[in-house]
Tab-separated table of C-alpha atoms in Angstrom:
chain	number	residue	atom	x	y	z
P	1	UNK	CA	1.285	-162.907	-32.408
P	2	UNK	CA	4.529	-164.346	-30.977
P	3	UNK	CA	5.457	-163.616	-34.713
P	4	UNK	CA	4.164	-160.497	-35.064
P	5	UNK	CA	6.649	-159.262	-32.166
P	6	UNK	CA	9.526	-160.598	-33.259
P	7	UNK	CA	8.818	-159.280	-36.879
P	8	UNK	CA	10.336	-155.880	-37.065
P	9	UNK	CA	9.818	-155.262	-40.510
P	10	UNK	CA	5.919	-155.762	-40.340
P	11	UNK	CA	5.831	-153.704	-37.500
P	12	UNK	CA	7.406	-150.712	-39.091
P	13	UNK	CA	5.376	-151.388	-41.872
P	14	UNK	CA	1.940	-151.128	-39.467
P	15	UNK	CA	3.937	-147.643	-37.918
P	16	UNK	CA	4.531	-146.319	-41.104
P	17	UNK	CA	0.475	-147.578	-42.865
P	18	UNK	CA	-0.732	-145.749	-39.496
P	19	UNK	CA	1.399	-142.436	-39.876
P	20	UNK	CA	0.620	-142.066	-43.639
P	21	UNK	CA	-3.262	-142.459	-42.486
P	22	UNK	CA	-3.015	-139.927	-40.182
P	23	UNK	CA	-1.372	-137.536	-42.613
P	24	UNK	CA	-3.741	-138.156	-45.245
P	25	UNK	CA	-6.685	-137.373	-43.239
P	26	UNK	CA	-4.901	-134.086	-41.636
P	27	UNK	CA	-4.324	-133.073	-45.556
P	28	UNK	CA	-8.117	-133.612	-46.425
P	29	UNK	CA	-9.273	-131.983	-43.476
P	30	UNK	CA	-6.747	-128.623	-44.377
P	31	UNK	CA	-7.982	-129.167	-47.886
P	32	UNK	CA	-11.261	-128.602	-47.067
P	33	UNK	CA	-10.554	-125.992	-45.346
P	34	UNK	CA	-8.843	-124.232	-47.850
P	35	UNK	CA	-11.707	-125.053	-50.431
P	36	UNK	CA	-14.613	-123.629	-48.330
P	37	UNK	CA	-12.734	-120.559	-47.838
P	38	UNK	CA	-11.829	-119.893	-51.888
P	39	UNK	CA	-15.752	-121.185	-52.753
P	40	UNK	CA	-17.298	-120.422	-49.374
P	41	UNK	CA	-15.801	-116.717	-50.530
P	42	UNK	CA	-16.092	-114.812	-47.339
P	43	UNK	CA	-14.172	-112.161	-49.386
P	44	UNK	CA	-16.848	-112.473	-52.653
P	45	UNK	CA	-19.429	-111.749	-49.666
P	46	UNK	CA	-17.424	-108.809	-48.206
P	47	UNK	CA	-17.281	-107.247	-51.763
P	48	UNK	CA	-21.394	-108.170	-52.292
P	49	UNK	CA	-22.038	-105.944	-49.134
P	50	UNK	CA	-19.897	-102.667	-50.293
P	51	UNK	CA	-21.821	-102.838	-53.742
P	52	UNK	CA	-25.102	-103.497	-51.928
P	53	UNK	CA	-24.747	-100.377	-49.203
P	54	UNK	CA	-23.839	-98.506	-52.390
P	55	UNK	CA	-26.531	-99.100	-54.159
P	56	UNK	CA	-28.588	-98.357	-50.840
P	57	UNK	CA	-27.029	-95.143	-50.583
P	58	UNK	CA	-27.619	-94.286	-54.482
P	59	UNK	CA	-31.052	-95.418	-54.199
P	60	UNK	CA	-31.793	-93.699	-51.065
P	61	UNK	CA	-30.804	-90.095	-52.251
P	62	UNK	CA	-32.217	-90.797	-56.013
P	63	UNK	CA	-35.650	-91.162	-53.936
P	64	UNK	CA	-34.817	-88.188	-52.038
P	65	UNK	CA	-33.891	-85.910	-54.995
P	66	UNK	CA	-37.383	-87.118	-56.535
P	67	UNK	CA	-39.779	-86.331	-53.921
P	68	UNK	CA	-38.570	-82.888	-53.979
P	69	UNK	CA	-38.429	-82.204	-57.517
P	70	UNK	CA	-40.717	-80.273	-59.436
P	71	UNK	CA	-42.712	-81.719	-62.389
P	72	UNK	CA	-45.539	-80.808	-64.650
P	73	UNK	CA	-49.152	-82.676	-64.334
P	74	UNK	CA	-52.251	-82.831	-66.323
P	75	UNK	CA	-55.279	-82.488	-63.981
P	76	UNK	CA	-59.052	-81.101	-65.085
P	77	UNK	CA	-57.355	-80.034	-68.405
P	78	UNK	CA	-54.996	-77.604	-66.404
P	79	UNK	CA	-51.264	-78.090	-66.166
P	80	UNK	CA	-50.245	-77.991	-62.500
P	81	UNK	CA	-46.537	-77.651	-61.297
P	82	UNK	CA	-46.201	-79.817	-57.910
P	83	UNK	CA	-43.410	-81.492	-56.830
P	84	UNK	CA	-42.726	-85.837	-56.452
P	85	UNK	CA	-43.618	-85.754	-52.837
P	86	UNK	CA	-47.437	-84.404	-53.857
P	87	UNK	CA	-47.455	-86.479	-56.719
P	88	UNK	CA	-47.197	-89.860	-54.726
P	89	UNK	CA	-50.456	-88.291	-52.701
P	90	UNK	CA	-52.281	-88.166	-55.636
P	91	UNK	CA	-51.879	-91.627	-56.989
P	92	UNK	CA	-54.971	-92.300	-54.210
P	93	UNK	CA	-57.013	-90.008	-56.304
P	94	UNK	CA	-55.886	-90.353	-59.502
P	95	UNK	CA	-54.736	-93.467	-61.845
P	96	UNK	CA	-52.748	-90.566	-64.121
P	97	UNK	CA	-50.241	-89.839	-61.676
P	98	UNK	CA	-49.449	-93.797	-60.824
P	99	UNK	CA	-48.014	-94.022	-64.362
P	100	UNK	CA	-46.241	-90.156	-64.396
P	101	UNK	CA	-44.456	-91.956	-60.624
P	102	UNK	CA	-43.381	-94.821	-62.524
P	103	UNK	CA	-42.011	-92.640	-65.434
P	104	UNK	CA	-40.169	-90.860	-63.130
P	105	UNK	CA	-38.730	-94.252	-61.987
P	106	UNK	CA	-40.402	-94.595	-58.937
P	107	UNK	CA	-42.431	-97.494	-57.140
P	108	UNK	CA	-45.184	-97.726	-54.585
P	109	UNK	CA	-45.407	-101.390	-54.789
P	110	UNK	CA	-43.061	-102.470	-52.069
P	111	UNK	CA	-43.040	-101.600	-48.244
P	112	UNK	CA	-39.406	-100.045	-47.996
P	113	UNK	CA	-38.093	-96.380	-48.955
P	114	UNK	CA	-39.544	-93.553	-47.801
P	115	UNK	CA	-43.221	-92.863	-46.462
P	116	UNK	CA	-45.935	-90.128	-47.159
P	117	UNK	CA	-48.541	-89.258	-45.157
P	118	UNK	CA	-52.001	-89.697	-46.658
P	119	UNK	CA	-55.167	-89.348	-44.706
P	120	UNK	CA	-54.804	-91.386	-41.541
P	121	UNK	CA	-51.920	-93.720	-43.546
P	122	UNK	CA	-48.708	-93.823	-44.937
P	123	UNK	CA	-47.807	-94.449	-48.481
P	124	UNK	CA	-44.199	-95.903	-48.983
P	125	UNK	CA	-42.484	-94.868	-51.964
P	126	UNK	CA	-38.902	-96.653	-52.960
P	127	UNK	CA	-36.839	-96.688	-56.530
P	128	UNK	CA	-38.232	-98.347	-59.339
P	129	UNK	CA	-36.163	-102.260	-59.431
P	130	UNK	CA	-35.361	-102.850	-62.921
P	131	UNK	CA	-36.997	-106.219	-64.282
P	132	UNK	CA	-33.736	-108.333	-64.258
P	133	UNK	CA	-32.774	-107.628	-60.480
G	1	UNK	CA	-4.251	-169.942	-41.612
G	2	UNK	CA	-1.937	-167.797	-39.395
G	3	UNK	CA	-1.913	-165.438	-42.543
G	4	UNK	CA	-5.735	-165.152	-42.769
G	5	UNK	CA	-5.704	-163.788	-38.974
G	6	UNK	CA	-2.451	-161.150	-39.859
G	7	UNK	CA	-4.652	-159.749	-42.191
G	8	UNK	CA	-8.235	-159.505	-40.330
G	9	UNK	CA	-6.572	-157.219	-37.748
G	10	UNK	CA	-4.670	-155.413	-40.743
G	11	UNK	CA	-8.391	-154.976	-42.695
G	12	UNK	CA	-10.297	-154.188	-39.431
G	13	UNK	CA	-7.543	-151.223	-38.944
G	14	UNK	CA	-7.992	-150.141	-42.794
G	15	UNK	CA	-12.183	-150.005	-42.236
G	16	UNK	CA	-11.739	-148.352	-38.660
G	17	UNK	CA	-9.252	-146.042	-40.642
G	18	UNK	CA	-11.912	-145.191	-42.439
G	19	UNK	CA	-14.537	-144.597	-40.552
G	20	UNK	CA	-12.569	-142.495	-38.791
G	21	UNK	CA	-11.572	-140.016	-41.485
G	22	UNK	CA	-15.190	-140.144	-42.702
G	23	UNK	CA	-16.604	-138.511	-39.128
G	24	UNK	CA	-13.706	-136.313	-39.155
G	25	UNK	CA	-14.147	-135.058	-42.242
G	26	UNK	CA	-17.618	-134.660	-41.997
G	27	UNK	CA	-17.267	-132.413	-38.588
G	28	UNK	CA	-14.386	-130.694	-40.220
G	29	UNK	CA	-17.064	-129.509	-43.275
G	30	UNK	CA	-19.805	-128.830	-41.329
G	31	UNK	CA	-17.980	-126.185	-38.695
G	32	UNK	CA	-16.562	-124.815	-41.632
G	33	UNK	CA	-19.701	-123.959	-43.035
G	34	UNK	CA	-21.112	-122.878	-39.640
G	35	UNK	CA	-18.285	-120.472	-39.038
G	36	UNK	CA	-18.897	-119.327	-42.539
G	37	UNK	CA	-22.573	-118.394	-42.278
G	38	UNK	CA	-21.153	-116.966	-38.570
G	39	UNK	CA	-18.612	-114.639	-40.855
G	40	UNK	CA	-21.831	-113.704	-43.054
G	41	UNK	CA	-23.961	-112.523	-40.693
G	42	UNK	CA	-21.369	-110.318	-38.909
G	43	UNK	CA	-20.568	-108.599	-42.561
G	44	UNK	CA	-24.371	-107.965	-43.114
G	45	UNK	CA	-24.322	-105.736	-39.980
G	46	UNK	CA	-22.746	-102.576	-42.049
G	47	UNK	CA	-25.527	-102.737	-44.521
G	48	UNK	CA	-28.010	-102.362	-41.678
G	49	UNK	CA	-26.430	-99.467	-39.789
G	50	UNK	CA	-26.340	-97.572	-42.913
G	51	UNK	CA	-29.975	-98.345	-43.326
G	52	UNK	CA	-31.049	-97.563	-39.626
G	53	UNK	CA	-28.849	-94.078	-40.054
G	54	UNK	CA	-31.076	-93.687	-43.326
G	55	UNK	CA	-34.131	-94.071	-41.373
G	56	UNK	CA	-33.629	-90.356	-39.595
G	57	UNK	CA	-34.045	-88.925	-43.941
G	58	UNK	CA	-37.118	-90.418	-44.108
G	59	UNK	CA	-38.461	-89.639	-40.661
G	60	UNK	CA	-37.388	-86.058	-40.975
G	61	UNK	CA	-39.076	-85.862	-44.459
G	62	UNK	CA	-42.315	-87.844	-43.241
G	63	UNK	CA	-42.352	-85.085	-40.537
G	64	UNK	CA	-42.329	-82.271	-42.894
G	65	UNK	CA	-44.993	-83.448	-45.125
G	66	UNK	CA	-47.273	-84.230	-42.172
G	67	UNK	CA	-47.133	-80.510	-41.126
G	68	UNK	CA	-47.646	-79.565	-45.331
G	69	UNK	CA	-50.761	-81.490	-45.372
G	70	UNK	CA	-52.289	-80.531	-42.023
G	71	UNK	CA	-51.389	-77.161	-42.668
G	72	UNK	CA	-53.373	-76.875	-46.207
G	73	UNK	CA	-56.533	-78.863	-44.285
G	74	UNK	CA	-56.542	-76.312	-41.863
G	75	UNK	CA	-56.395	-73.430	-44.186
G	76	UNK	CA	-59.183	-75.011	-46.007
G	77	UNK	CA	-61.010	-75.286	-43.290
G	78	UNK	CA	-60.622	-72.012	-42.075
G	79	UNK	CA	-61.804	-70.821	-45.662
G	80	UNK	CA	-64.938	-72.801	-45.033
G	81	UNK	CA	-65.340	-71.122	-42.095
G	82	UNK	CA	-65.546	-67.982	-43.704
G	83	UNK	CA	-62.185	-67.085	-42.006
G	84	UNK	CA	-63.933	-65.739	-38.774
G	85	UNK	CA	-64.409	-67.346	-35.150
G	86	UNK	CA	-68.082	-68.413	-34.771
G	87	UNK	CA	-70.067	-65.735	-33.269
G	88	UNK	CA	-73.404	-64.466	-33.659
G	89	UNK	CA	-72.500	-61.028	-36.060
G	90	UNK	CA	-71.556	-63.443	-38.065
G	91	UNK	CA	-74.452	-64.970	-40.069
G	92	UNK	CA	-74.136	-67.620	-43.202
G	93	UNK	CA	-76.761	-68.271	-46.393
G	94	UNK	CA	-76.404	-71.112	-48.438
G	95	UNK	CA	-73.020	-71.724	-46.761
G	96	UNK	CA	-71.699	-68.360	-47.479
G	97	UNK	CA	-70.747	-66.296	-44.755
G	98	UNK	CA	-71.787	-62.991	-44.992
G	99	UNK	CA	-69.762	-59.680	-44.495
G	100	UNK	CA	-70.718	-56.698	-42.812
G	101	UNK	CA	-69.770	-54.109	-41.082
G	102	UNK	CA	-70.220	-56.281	-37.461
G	103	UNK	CA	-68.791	-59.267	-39.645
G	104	UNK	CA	-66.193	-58.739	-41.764
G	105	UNK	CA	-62.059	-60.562	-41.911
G	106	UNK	CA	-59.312	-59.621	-40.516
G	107	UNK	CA	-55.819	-61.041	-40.793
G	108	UNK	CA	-54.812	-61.443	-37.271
G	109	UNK	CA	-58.549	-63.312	-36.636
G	110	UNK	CA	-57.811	-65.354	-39.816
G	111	UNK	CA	-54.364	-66.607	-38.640
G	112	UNK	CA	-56.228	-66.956	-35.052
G	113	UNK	CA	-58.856	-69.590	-36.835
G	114	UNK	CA	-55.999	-70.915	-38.430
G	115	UNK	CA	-53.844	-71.883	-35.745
G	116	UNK	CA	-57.124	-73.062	-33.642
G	117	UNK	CA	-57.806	-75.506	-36.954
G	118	UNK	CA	-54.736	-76.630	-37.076
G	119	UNK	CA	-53.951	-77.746	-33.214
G	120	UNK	CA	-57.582	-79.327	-33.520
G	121	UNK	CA	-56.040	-81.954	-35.581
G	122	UNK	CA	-55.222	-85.613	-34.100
G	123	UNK	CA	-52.323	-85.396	-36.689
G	124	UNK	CA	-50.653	-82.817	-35.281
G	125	UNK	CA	-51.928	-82.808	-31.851
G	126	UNK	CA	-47.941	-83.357	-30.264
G	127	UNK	CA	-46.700	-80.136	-32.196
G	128	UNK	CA	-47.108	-76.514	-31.136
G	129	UNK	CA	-47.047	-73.864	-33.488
G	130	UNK	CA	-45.723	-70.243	-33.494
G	131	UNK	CA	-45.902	-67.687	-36.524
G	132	UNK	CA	-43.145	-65.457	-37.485
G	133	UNK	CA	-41.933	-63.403	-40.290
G	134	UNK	CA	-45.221	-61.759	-40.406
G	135	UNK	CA	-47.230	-64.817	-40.244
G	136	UNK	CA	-45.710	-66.021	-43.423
G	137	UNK	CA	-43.966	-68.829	-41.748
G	138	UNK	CA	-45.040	-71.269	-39.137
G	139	UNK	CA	-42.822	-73.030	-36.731
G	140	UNK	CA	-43.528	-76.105	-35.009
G	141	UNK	CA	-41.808	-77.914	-32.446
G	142	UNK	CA	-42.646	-81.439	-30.367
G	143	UNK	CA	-40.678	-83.471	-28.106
G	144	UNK	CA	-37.733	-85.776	-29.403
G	145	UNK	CA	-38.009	-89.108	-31.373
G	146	UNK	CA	-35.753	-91.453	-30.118
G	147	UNK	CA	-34.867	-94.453	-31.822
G	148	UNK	CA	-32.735	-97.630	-30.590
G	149	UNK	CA	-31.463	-100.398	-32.038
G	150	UNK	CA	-28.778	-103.346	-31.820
G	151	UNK	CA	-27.246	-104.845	-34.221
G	152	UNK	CA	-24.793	-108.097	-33.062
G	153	UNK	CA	-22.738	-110.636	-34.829
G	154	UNK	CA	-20.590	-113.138	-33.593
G	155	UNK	CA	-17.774	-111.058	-33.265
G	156	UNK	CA	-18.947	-107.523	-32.029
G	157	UNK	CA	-22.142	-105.849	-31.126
G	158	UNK	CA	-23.153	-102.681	-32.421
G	159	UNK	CA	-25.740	-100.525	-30.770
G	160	UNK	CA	-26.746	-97.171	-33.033
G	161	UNK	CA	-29.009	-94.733	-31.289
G	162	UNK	CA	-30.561	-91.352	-32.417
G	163	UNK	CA	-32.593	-88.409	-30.848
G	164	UNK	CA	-34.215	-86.400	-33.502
G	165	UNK	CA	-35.177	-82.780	-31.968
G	166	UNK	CA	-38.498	-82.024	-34.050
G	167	UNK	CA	-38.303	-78.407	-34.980
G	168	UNK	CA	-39.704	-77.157	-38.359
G	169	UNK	CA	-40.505	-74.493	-40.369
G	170	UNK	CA	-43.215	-74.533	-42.609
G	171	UNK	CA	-43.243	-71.438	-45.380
G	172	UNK	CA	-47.018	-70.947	-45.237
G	173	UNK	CA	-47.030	-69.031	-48.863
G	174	UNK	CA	-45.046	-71.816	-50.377
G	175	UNK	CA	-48.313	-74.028	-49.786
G	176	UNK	CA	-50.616	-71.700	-50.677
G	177	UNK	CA	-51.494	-70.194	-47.780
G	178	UNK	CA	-51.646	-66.411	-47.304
G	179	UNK	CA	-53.773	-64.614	-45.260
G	180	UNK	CA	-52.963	-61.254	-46.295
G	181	UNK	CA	-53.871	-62.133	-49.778
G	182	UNK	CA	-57.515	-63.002	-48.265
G	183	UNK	CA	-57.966	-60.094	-46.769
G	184	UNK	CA	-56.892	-58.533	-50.142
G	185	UNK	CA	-59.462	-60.490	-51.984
G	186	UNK	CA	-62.103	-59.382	-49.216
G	187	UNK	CA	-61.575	-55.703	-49.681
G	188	UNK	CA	-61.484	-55.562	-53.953
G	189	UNK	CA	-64.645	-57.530	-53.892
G	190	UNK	CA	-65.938	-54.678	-51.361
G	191	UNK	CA	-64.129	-52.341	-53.577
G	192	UNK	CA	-65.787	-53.458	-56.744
G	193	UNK	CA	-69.244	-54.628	-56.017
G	194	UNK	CA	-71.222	-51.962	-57.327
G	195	UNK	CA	-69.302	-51.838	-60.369
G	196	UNK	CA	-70.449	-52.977	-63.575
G	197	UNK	CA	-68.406	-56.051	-64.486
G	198	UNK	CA	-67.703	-56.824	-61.019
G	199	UNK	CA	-65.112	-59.894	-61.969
G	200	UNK	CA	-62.945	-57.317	-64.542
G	201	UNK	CA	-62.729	-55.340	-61.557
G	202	UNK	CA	-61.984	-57.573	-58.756
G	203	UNK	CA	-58.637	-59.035	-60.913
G	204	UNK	CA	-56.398	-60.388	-58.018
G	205	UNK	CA	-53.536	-62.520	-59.290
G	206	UNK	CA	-53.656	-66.629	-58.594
G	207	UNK	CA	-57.872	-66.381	-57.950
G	208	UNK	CA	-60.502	-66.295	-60.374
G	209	UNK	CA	-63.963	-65.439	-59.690
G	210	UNK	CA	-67.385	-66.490	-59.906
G	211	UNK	CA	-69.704	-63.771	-58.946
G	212	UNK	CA	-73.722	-63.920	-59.205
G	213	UNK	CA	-75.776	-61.446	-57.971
G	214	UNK	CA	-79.404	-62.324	-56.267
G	215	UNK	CA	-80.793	-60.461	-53.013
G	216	UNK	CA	-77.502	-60.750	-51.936
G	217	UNK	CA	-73.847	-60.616	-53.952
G	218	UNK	CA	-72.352	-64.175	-53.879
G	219	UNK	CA	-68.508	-64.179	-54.329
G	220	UNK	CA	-66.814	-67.539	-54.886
G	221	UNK	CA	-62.734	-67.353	-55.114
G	222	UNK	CA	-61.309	-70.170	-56.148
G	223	UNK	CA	-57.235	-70.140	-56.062
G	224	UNK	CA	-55.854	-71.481	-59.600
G	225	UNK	CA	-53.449	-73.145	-58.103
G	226	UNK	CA	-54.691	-76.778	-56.930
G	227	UNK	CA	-53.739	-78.568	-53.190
G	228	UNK	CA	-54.221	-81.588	-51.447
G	229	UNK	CA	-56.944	-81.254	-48.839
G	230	UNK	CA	-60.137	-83.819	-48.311
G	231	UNK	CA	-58.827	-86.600	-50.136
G	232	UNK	CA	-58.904	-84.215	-53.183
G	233	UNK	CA	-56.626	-82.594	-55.821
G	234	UNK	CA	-58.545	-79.141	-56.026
G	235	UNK	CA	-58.636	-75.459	-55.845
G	236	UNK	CA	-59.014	-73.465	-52.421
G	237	UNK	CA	-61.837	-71.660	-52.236
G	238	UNK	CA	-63.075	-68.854	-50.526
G	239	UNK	CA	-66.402	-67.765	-51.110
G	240	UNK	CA	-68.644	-65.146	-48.903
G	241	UNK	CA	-71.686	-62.819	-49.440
G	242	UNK	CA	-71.820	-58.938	-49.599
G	243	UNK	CA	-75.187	-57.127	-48.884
């Protein structure tokens, strides 16, 4: 120890081992930093959202535009003209106009989009999801 | 000997060294990754206001169609009815109401059994209704929906609100119902039923006829057109006897 005092040179050499540490583990920390921001991808998620509210916008009005759009439907051998909105009411009555909804690209299998009233319930009606999404 | 203790100090610095980075480094990822998720959340709140302002679409429509469909139940209903208040000129065979001279329609009584029908219902029992444009629309107003809701990250809180006034317009002819066009159908079958062919000569566009002729003559109208009323994708009908 006595030594150890008198011996500049190891003592610089403990100064410098101790700096260098500290430096190196400031440099990982900033590196990791760094990487969780590029990979993390805060901006990746910010550009996720705008294509997700636009496709929530597109979907929204595509459901719209359907409900009030007329169509032609086969019922008791007589063509009727109704519109998408009366269609979706008739899917509780008939098994026909399930597969004309789905033609038309619509859905009643999820619990989202807009709602009909039927009888003392509510029928929701959203956009067909293609099979890959 | 003196070496071998130089370096236990020197090696017990290098492990604590270390250690040291290890639990630093460790903290350092995980409040990354909290104020990551934190960063996440607070960009998912955009997607929800544009979904809560979407909500006021689908309420509005929802509103509109529950009017349609009560409206076309009460018209049917009022059909059944034989368009006329119950009173005791008014007698019925077989169902079928029959018409008179101290029983017979008349447009204003036909909108009144309408209107009665129609604030009968549960459905509808907030809304009250008003006819204008010669009762060929009907207007129906209720108090406001309001709807709240907050939306917070960790760097703001957003609170969207709405009042939606509920006043609508429902064009009665566009779902089928038309109470001058009863009366019409009323006074051809009166018109025509001592004729011969009694269904060439009552020919009223958008009805067909059935007639049959016992003690009485039995006229069943049934609209070509098909509605939703009764769980049921069918014709209106209208059907009455003539003495």
């Amino acid at each position: 120890m006595y030594n150890l005092f008198k011996n500049k040179k190891a003592r610089i050499g403990e100064a410098m081992q101790e700096i260098v540490g500290t430096f190196v583990v400031a440099i990982i920390i900033v590196l990791f930093f760094f990487s969780s921001l590029l990979f993390g991808l805060p901006s990746f998620k910010t550009e996720r959202i705008s294509i997700d509210i636009n496709e929530q916008i597109q979907d929204h009005y595509f459901v719209q535009s359907k409900l009030y759009e007329k169509l032609d439907f086969d019922y008791d051998g007589i063509n009727h003209e109704i519109n998408g909105a009366d269609l979706v009411k008739i899917t509780e009555i008939n098994e026909n106009a399930k597969t004309l909804l789905t033609a038309q690209g619509l859905s009643l299998d999820v619990w989202e989009g807009f709602y009909i009233p039927i009888d003392d319930d509510k029928i929701y009606v959203s956009k067909e999801k293609e099979q890959n999404e | 000997m003196n070496k071998m203790r130089m370096n236990k100090r020197a090696g017990l610095f290098a492990i604590l060294l270390v250690v040291i980075t290890f639990i630093l480094t460790a903290v350092a990822l995980s409040s990354f990754n909290l104020s990551k998720s934190e960063v996440a959340i607070s960009l998912d709140v955009p997607e929800e206001i544009v979904s809560f302002s979407q909500d006021i679409d689908k309420e509005i429509f929802y509103e509109q169609q529950r009017l349609e469909l009560v409206s076309i139940q009460a018209f049917h209903e009022t059909l059944l009815q034989g368009a006329m208040k119950s009173r005791e000129d008014c007698k019925f065979i077989e169902n079928y109401i029959i018409f008179n001279d101290a029983c017979e329609p008349t447009e204003n009584e036909l909108a009144e059994v309408f209107i009665e029908k129609l604030e009968g219902k549960e459905d509808v029992s907030d809304y009250s209704f008003s006819f204008s444009e010669k009762n060929t629309k009907l207007g129906a107003q209720a108090n406001e929906i309001k709807k709240e809701e907050q939306f917070s990250g960790p760097f703001a809180t957003y609170d969207v609100k709405y009042n939606l006034k509920r006043e609508f317009s429902v064009d009665l002819s566009e779902q089928g119902i038309n109470f001058s066009e009863i009366i019409t159908l009323y006074n051809k079958a009166v018109q025509c039923k001592d004729s011969e062919s009694v269904e060439l000569c009552v020919d009223v566009e958008d009805w067909e006829l059935e007639f049959r002729e016992e003690v009485y003559k039995y006229f069943n109208f049934k609209s070509e057109k098909y509605y939703i009323f009764d769980s049921k994708f069918a014709p209106l009908e209208f059907i009455f006897v003539l003495e």
